[in-house]
Short mmCIF file of C-alpha atoms in Angstrom, two decimals:
data_model
loop_
_atom_site.label_atom_id
_atom_site.label_comp_id
_atom_site.label_asym_id
_atom_site.label_seq_id
_atom_site.Cartn_x
_atom_site.Cartn_y
_atom_site.Cartn_z
CA MET A 861 19.10 -10.08 28.57
CA THR A 862 22.28 -8.18 27.75
CA THR A 863 23.99 -5.90 30.25
CA VAL A 864 23.87 -3.04 27.70
CA SER A 865 21.88 -0.09 29.03
CA THR A 866 23.22 2.87 27.00
CA ALA A 867 24.16 3.44 23.35
CA ILE A 868 25.73 6.13 21.20
CA VAL A 869 24.16 6.18 17.73
CA ILE A 870 26.25 7.94 15.09
CA GLY A 871 24.17 9.31 12.21
CA GLY A 872 20.79 11.00 12.09
CA GLY A 873 19.56 9.93 8.67
CA ILE A 874 17.19 6.97 8.42
CA ALA A 875 18.94 4.14 10.25
CA GLY A 876 20.00 6.31 13.20
CA PRO A 877 16.60 7.43 14.53
CA VAL A 878 15.08 3.99 13.84
CA THR A 879 17.95 2.31 15.72
CA ALA A 880 17.43 4.65 18.67
CA LEU A 881 13.68 4.00 18.66
CA ALA A 882 14.21 0.22 18.55
CA LEU A 883 16.82 0.34 21.33
CA HIS A 884 14.42 2.46 23.40
CA ARG A 885 11.76 -0.24 23.01
CA ALA A 886 14.36 -2.82 24.04
CA GLY A 887 15.02 -0.92 27.27
CA ILE A 888 18.30 0.68 26.15
CA THR A 889 18.86 4.45 26.35
CA ALA A 890 20.24 5.77 23.07
CA THR A 891 21.34 9.23 21.95
CA VAL A 892 21.64 10.09 18.25
CA HIS A 893 24.64 12.18 17.22
CA GLU A 894 24.28 13.86 13.81
CA ALA A 895 27.27 15.44 12.05
CA TYR A 896 25.30 18.22 10.36
CA PRO A 897 24.05 21.27 12.29
CA SER A 898 20.40 20.57 11.46
CA SER A 899 18.09 18.00 9.91
CA ALA A 900 18.12 17.17 6.19
CA ASP A 901 15.34 19.59 5.20
CA GLY A 902 15.41 20.20 1.45
CA LEU A 903 18.09 17.61 0.70
CA GLY A 904 17.84 14.46 -1.40
CA GLY A 905 15.32 12.99 -3.77
CA THR A 906 12.55 10.44 -3.43
CA ILE A 907 12.99 7.21 -1.48
CA ALA A 908 11.06 4.00 -2.01
CA LEU A 909 9.90 2.08 1.05
CA ALA A 910 9.08 -1.54 0.26
CA PRO A 911 6.38 -3.39 2.24
CA ASN A 912 9.01 -5.10 4.38
CA GLY A 913 10.49 -1.72 5.33
CA VAL A 914 7.09 -0.37 6.32
CA ALA A 915 6.49 -3.53 8.38
CA ALA A 916 9.78 -2.93 10.21
CA LEU A 917 8.71 0.65 10.98
CA ARG A 918 5.60 -0.81 12.60
CA ALA A 919 7.81 -2.54 15.17
CA VAL A 920 9.04 0.82 16.45
CA GLY A 921 5.75 2.69 16.20
CA ALA A 922 6.78 4.76 13.17
CA GLU A 923 4.60 3.22 10.46
CA SER A 924 1.72 5.73 10.57
CA PRO A 925 3.84 8.92 10.68
CA VAL A 926 5.65 7.74 7.54
CA THR A 927 2.78 6.30 5.51
CA GLU A 928 0.75 9.46 6.13
CA ILE A 929 3.30 11.51 4.16
CA ALA A 930 4.11 8.90 1.51
CA THR A 931 2.50 8.20 -1.87
CA PRO A 932 1.30 4.60 -2.31
CA ILE A 933 2.25 2.81 -5.54
CA HIS A 934 -0.41 0.20 -6.26
CA ARG A 935 0.67 -0.80 -9.77
CA THR A 936 3.90 -1.09 -11.74
CA ALA A 937 4.48 -1.25 -15.47
CA MET A 938 7.44 -1.82 -17.77
CA GLY A 939 8.04 0.02 -21.00
CA VAL A 940 10.50 -0.33 -23.86
CA GLY A 941 9.86 2.16 -26.61
CA ARG A 942 6.13 2.38 -27.14
CA ARG A 943 5.49 -1.05 -25.67
CA HIS A 944 4.09 -1.01 -22.14
CA LEU A 945 2.79 -3.79 -19.98
CA GLU A 946 1.34 -3.66 -16.48
CA LEU A 947 3.21 -6.03 -14.20
CA PRO A 948 1.53 -8.32 -11.69
CA GLY A 949 1.95 -7.50 -8.03
CA LEU A 950 2.44 -9.72 -5.03
CA ALA A 951 -0.87 -10.96 -3.68
CA GLY A 952 -1.67 -9.84 -0.15
CA VAL A 953 1.26 -7.42 0.11
CA PRO A 954 0.74 -3.71 0.94
CA PRO A 955 1.78 -1.15 -1.68
CA LEU A 956 5.22 0.33 -2.17
CA ARG A 957 5.48 3.82 -0.68
CA VAL A 958 7.49 6.71 -2.11
CA VAL A 959 8.45 9.63 0.09
CA HIS A 960 10.85 12.55 -0.17
CA ARG A 961 14.03 11.92 1.81
CA ALA A 962 13.74 15.16 3.78
CA ASP A 963 10.15 14.39 4.74
CA LEU A 964 11.13 10.89 5.86
CA HIS A 965 14.02 12.24 7.95
CA ARG A 966 11.71 14.76 9.59
CA ALA A 967 9.04 12.17 10.39
CA LEU A 968 11.57 9.78 11.94
CA HIS A 969 13.27 12.54 13.92
CA ASP A 970 9.93 13.80 15.23
CA ARG A 971 8.93 10.28 16.22
CA ALA A 972 12.23 9.69 18.01
CA VAL A 973 11.98 12.97 19.92
CA ALA A 974 8.38 12.19 20.87
CA GLU A 975 9.62 8.91 22.38
CA GLY A 976 12.22 10.78 24.43
CA VAL A 977 15.27 10.06 22.24
CA PRO A 978 17.85 12.89 22.45
CA ILE A 979 19.29 14.05 19.09
CA ALA A 980 22.49 16.12 19.18
CA TYR A 981 23.40 18.07 16.02
CA GLY A 982 26.82 19.29 14.90
CA LYS A 983 28.50 16.18 16.31
CA ARG A 984 30.91 14.85 13.69
CA LEU A 985 32.67 11.72 14.94
CA VAL A 986 36.45 11.71 14.63
CA ASP A 987 37.49 8.85 16.90
CA ALA A 988 36.32 6.29 19.46
CA ARG A 989 38.15 4.54 22.28
CA GLU A 990 37.02 1.36 24.01
CA THR A 991 37.55 0.19 27.57
CA ALA A 992 36.40 -2.92 29.37
CA ALA A 993 33.41 -0.97 30.66
CA GLY A 994 32.34 1.05 27.62
CA VAL A 995 33.23 3.15 24.59
CA THR A 996 33.91 6.89 24.34
CA ALA A 997 33.21 8.82 21.15
CA ARG A 998 35.19 11.98 20.38
CA PHE A 999 33.68 14.64 18.11
CA ALA A 1000 35.21 17.35 15.93
CA ASP A 1001 33.99 20.09 18.28
CA GLY A 1002 36.08 18.60 21.10
CA SER A 1003 33.18 17.08 23.02
CA THR A 1004 32.89 13.42 23.99
CA ALA A 1005 30.17 10.91 24.85
CA THR A 1006 30.43 7.57 26.64
CA ALA A 1007 28.09 4.58 26.60
CA ASP A 1008 28.08 0.79 26.68
CA ILE A 1009 28.08 0.47 22.87
CA LEU A 1010 28.53 2.64 19.78
CA VAL A 1011 26.35 2.07 16.69
CA GLY A 1012 27.56 3.33 13.33
CA ALA A 1013 24.49 4.46 11.38
CA ASP A 1014 26.60 7.02 9.52
CA GLY A 1015 25.93 5.97 5.96
CA ILE A 1016 27.86 4.77 2.98
CA ARG A 1017 30.96 6.85 3.83
CA SER A 1018 30.93 5.64 7.42
CA THR A 1019 33.60 6.79 9.87
CA VAL A 1020 32.64 4.01 12.28
CA ARG A 1021 33.31 1.42 9.56
CA THR A 1022 36.91 2.59 9.28
CA LEU A 1023 37.29 2.58 13.07
CA ILE A 1024 36.13 -1.03 13.18
CA ASP A 1025 38.33 -2.01 10.23
CA PRO A 1026 40.82 0.49 8.72
CA ASP A 1027 41.05 -1.74 5.64
CA ALA A 1028 37.28 -1.87 5.07
CA PRO A 1029 36.18 -1.24 1.49
CA GLY A 1030 34.40 1.94 0.53
CA PRO A 1031 31.56 2.63 -1.88
CA ARG A 1032 31.99 2.04 -5.59
CA PRO A 1033 30.28 3.87 -8.47
CA THR A 1034 27.63 2.06 -10.49
CA GLY A 1035 28.29 4.10 -13.65
CA LEU A 1036 24.97 5.90 -13.25
CA LEU A 1037 24.12 9.49 -12.37
CA GLY A 1038 20.75 10.21 -10.78
CA PHE A 1039 18.32 13.09 -11.43
CA GLU A 1040 14.74 13.81 -10.43
CA ALA A 1041 12.07 16.41 -11.14
CA VAL A 1042 8.33 16.91 -11.58
CA ALA A 1043 7.19 17.59 -15.15
CA ARG A 1044 4.08 19.53 -16.08
CA HIS A 1045 3.23 16.80 -18.60
CA GLU A 1046 0.45 14.42 -17.51
CA VAL A 1047 1.20 10.82 -18.49
CA ASP A 1048 -1.48 8.39 -19.57
CA ALA A 1049 -1.36 6.26 -16.43
CA GLU A 1050 -3.66 5.70 -13.50
CA PRO A 1051 -2.72 7.38 -10.21
CA GLY A 1052 -0.51 5.10 -8.15
CA THR A 1053 1.19 3.56 -11.20
CA MET A 1054 4.98 3.54 -11.46
CA THR A 1055 6.47 2.82 -14.88
CA PHE A 1056 9.99 1.51 -15.40
CA ALA A 1057 11.05 2.63 -18.88
CA PHE A 1058 14.05 1.58 -20.94
CA GLY A 1059 14.71 4.44 -23.38
CA ARG A 1060 16.98 4.43 -26.41
CA ARG A 1061 19.93 5.84 -24.43
CA GLY A 1062 19.06 5.22 -20.81
CA TYR A 1063 16.67 4.09 -18.12
CA TYR A 1064 14.05 6.22 -16.39
CA LEU A 1065 10.93 5.83 -14.26
CA TYR A 1066 7.88 7.97 -13.63
CA TRP A 1067 4.54 8.14 -11.87
CA PRO A 1068 1.66 10.64 -11.66
CA GLU A 1069 2.06 13.08 -8.77
CA PRO A 1070 -1.01 13.33 -6.50
CA GLY A 1071 -0.95 17.12 -6.81
CA GLY A 1072 -0.62 17.12 -10.60
CA GLY A 1073 2.17 16.61 -13.09
CA THR A 1074 4.48 13.61 -13.35
CA ARG A 1075 7.43 12.87 -11.11
CA TRP A 1076 10.30 11.23 -12.94
CA GLY A 1077 13.69 9.86 -12.04
CA VAL A 1078 16.57 9.17 -14.38
CA ASN A 1079 19.65 6.98 -14.12
CA LEU A 1080 21.89 8.48 -16.80
CA PRO A 1081 25.00 6.45 -17.76
CA GLN A 1082 28.10 8.56 -17.12
CA GLU A 1083 31.60 8.45 -18.56
CA ARG A 1084 33.33 9.06 -15.22
CA PRO A 1085 32.18 9.05 -11.60
CA MET A 1086 31.37 12.44 -10.10
CA THR A 1087 30.95 13.40 -6.49
CA LEU A 1088 27.66 14.98 -5.50
CA ALA A 1089 29.43 18.34 -5.12
CA GLU A 1090 30.90 18.04 -8.63
CA ALA A 1091 27.55 17.09 -10.15
CA ARG A 1092 25.75 19.97 -8.42
CA ALA A 1093 28.46 22.42 -9.52
CA VAL A 1094 27.30 21.89 -13.12
CA PRO A 1095 24.48 24.33 -13.92
CA ALA A 1096 21.09 22.63 -13.77
CA ALA A 1097 20.21 24.03 -17.21
CA GLU A 1098 23.23 22.21 -18.64
CA TRP A 1099 22.13 18.94 -17.07
CA LEU A 1100 18.61 19.41 -18.38
CA ARG A 1101 19.95 19.94 -21.91
CA ALA A 1102 21.89 16.68 -21.60
CA LEU A 1103 18.79 14.86 -20.35
CA ARG A 1104 16.66 16.22 -23.20
CA ALA A 1105 19.26 15.00 -25.67
CA ALA A 1106 19.43 11.57 -24.04
CA TYR A 1107 15.67 11.03 -23.76
CA GLY A 1108 14.42 13.15 -26.65
CA ASP A 1109 13.59 10.12 -28.79
CA ASP A 1110 11.49 8.46 -26.09
CA ASP A 1111 7.79 8.53 -25.31
CA PRO A 1112 6.97 9.96 -22.78
CA GLY A 1113 10.61 10.79 -21.99
CA ARG A 1114 10.66 13.62 -24.49
CA GLN A 1115 7.53 15.24 -23.06
CA LEU A 1116 8.73 14.82 -19.49
CA MET A 1117 12.08 16.50 -20.15
CA LEU A 1118 10.62 19.33 -22.22
CA THR A 1119 8.03 20.22 -19.56
CA SER A 1120 10.49 20.17 -16.66
CA ASP A 1121 12.28 23.28 -15.42
CA ALA A 1122 15.94 23.54 -14.53
CA ASP A 1123 15.04 25.30 -11.26
CA ASP A 1124 13.19 22.17 -10.12
CA LEU A 1125 15.83 19.64 -11.21
CA GLN A 1126 17.19 17.60 -8.30
CA VAL A 1127 20.72 16.29 -8.88
CA VAL A 1128 20.89 13.10 -6.83
CA GLY A 1129 24.51 12.45 -7.83
CA SER A 1130 26.50 9.35 -8.72
CA LEU A 1131 24.73 6.20 -7.63
CA LEU A 1132 26.98 4.10 -5.43
CA ILE A 1133 27.04 0.53 -4.20
CA MET A 1134 28.90 -1.06 -1.30
CA PRO A 1135 30.87 -4.26 -1.80
CA PRO A 1136 30.46 -6.79 1.03
CA VAL A 1137 31.90 -5.39 4.26
CA PRO A 1138 34.09 -8.04 5.95
CA ARG A 1139 33.61 -6.81 9.52
CA TRP A 1140 30.30 -5.49 10.80
CA HIS A 1141 31.41 -5.21 14.43
CA ARG A 1142 34.41 -5.15 16.72
CA GLY A 1143 34.37 -4.99 20.48
CA ARG A 1144 31.66 -2.52 21.48
CA MET A 1145 31.17 -0.99 18.02
CA VAL A 1146 28.74 -2.22 15.36
CA LEU A 1147 27.43 -1.08 11.97
CA VAL A 1148 23.83 -0.71 10.89
CA GLY A 1149 22.20 0.39 7.62
CA ASP A 1150 24.22 1.76 4.71
CA SER A 1151 27.45 1.74 6.71
CA ALA A 1152 27.31 -2.08 6.57
CA HIS A 1153 25.20 -2.77 3.50
CA ALA A 1154 24.13 -0.35 0.79
CA PRO A 1155 22.64 -1.97 -2.30
CA SER A 1156 22.26 0.48 -5.15
CA ASN A 1157 18.93 2.26 -5.49
CA SER A 1158 18.08 -0.24 -8.24
CA SER A 1159 17.11 -2.66 -5.49
CA GLY A 1160 14.33 -0.44 -4.15
CA GLN A 1161 15.40 -1.82 -0.77
CA GLY A 1162 18.16 0.41 0.59
CA ALA A 1163 16.08 2.27 3.16
CA SER A 1164 13.97 -0.76 4.00
CA LEU A 1165 17.00 -2.95 4.70
CA ALA A 1166 18.48 -0.23 6.91
CA ILE A 1167 15.26 -0.07 8.93
CA GLU A 1168 15.14 -3.87 9.23
CA SER A 1169 18.74 -4.02 10.47
CA ALA A 1170 18.07 -1.36 13.10
CA VAL A 1171 15.18 -3.40 14.48
CA GLN A 1172 17.08 -6.70 14.40
CA LEU A 1173 20.08 -5.19 16.18
CA ALA A 1174 17.85 -4.01 19.01
CA ARG A 1175 16.20 -7.44 19.33
CA CYS A 1176 19.60 -9.12 19.60
CA LEU A 1177 20.80 -6.68 22.26
CA ARG A 1178 17.53 -7.16 24.13
CA ASP A 1179 17.69 -10.95 24.25
CA LEU A 1180 21.32 -12.10 24.34
CA PRO A 1181 23.55 -12.04 27.42
CA ASP A 1182 26.57 -10.09 26.17
CA VAL A 1183 27.65 -7.67 23.45
CA GLY A 1184 29.69 -10.20 21.47
CA ALA A 1185 26.84 -12.72 21.28
CA ALA A 1186 24.33 -10.02 20.36
CA PHE A 1187 26.47 -8.58 17.56
CA ALA A 1188 27.25 -12.05 16.16
CA ALA A 1189 23.57 -13.01 16.11
CA TYR A 1190 22.67 -9.70 14.46
CA GLU A 1191 25.16 -10.26 11.64
CA ARG A 1192 23.95 -13.84 11.22
CA LEU A 1193 20.36 -12.64 10.86
CA ARG A 1194 21.22 -9.93 8.34
CA ARG A 1195 24.27 -10.61 6.16
CA GLY A 1196 22.86 -13.29 3.85
CA ARG A 1197 19.66 -11.36 3.23
CA VAL A 1198 21.24 -8.00 2.41
CA GLU A 1199 23.96 -9.47 0.19
CA LYS A 1200 21.35 -11.36 -1.83
CA VAL A 1201 19.44 -8.13 -2.42
CA ALA A 1202 22.66 -6.33 -3.39
CA ALA A 1203 23.46 -9.00 -5.97
CA ARG A 1204 20.02 -8.59 -7.56
CA ALA A 1205 20.49 -4.81 -7.70
CA ALA A 1206 23.88 -5.21 -9.41
CA ARG A 1207 22.24 -7.22 -12.18
CA ILE A 1208 19.63 -4.51 -12.66
CA ASN A 1209 22.36 -1.84 -12.88
CA ARG A 1210 23.87 -3.61 -15.85
CA ALA A 1211 20.51 -3.47 -17.61
CA LYS A 1212 20.12 0.22 -16.77
CA ALA A 1213 23.45 1.15 -18.35
CA PRO A 1214 23.58 -1.05 -21.45
CA GLY A 1215 26.26 -0.84 -24.10
CA ALA A 1216 25.56 0.15 -27.70
CA LEU A 1217 24.83 -3.43 -28.79
CA ALA A 1218 22.46 -4.05 -25.87
CA ARG A 1219 20.61 -0.81 -26.64
CA THR A 1220 20.13 -1.96 -30.22
CA LEU A 1221 18.87 -5.33 -29.08
CA MET A 1222 16.64 -3.98 -26.29
CA PRO A 1223 13.40 -4.22 -28.32
CA LEU A 1224 14.24 -7.85 -29.08
CA LEU A 1225 14.99 -8.48 -25.40
CA MET A 1226 11.63 -7.09 -24.34
CA PRO A 1227 9.86 -10.51 -24.23
CA LEU A 1228 12.61 -11.87 -21.96
CA LEU A 1229 12.44 -8.82 -19.68
CA MET A 1230 8.70 -9.16 -19.49
CA LYS A 1231 8.88 -12.87 -18.71
CA THR A 1232 11.29 -12.22 -15.86
CA ALA A 1233 9.26 -9.33 -14.46
CA MET A 1234 6.03 -11.30 -14.74
CA ASP A 1235 7.12 -13.55 -11.87
CA PRO A 1236 7.38 -11.17 -8.91
CA GLU A 1237 7.06 -13.99 -6.39
CA ARG A 1238 10.33 -15.46 -7.61
CA THR A 1239 12.21 -12.19 -7.98
CA VAL A 1240 11.11 -10.08 -4.99
CA GLY A 1241 8.61 -12.17 -3.04
CA HIS A 1242 11.18 -13.26 -0.44
CA GLU A 1243 12.24 -9.64 0.00
CA GLN A 1244 8.89 -7.92 0.34
CA ARG A 1245 7.07 -10.57 2.40
CA TYR A 1246 9.72 -10.42 5.12
CA VAL A 1247 8.26 -9.35 8.47
CA ILE A 1248 10.24 -9.15 11.71
CA ASP A 1249 8.50 -10.62 14.76
CA TRP A 1250 9.54 -8.14 17.44
CA ASP A 1251 8.16 -10.28 20.26
CA ALA A 1252 9.94 -13.49 19.22
CA PRO A 1253 13.08 -14.15 21.29
CA VAL A 1254 16.47 -14.16 19.54
CA THR A 1255 18.78 -17.09 20.32
CA SER A 1256 22.50 -17.53 19.83
CA ASP A 1257 21.95 -20.80 17.93
CA PRO A 1258 23.76 -20.44 14.56
CA ALA A 1259 21.15 -22.68 12.95
CA VAL A 1260 18.36 -20.20 13.76
CA ARG A 1261 17.93 -17.33 11.30
#
């Protein structure tokens, strides 16, 4: 077992509380430090949790609190124009779960607090200094914290990533701008069915809301990247007009846009993707979740991979004799898997934002899209069937993954 007994976790989103819970189960005391003055109530859109992500939550005792507030998706369908086809699912795999980001944050925070994990708000990291015995974090309010290790769970614009490697790459735009709302229109689909639709000018998805109406999400191709602040500075009514123009020729896109209100429109912002991060750890600092790997939302795996990495990091620190060996084993267990998922998501992004010629040919490409999607075992089976065995010991053998 490692000599690590205390940890500073930077970031209180998804990866942070899960990391603290997993470290707690591994016998390591962890405190979460969140930059914002409160939790993320009211912020963000809907997040998909794949079966592998839910399985990883089970390892830290957070499966039930999350699944109780999530909507299960039992079926998926693909549509191009008026052509729709239900897609086969993976046999023996639990359903995908969709949950609002704020609700997920709250459930994870509540679970962490119930387990005795301290969460400190208003703690924006500005620097960290290592010694032979530990690492000290310095925050913008002038306070400090010291522990054996520091975990960067501070998202795609990670400060810890730049402390580990000042030359580390940052996020890149995918060329897509995300929106979400609930329309009053009721689609002709069974409850628990998510449809991936390729419209004439863009991609969108939708599913019946349990309380009525239809929740939809749009990835609108954009001419230039916009920050979230820039996108939200544009009046929602203006965005809704643009969405109605883009999807007005689609069925049910037209009905969804026309029966949605600007007051309910959620501007998710420019969708970003992280290129491979060369260094995941240095000394007593390590990255977890989006700070190390952030596939675009096209993967449907961003949150799930972050949860997995949190659990795997804790297992490595639990079982290996020193920090260096634990961090190396953690990266070995995770890097290949997350980069493979990111590559798949990048291919999907290109299909979501097609050029004029591809849009013209989309109806002709439908049979090929269907053929590809009809083999879920080949495309996503290795992702969604992945289950971490918490009780299995981690070794430092490079051949063991």
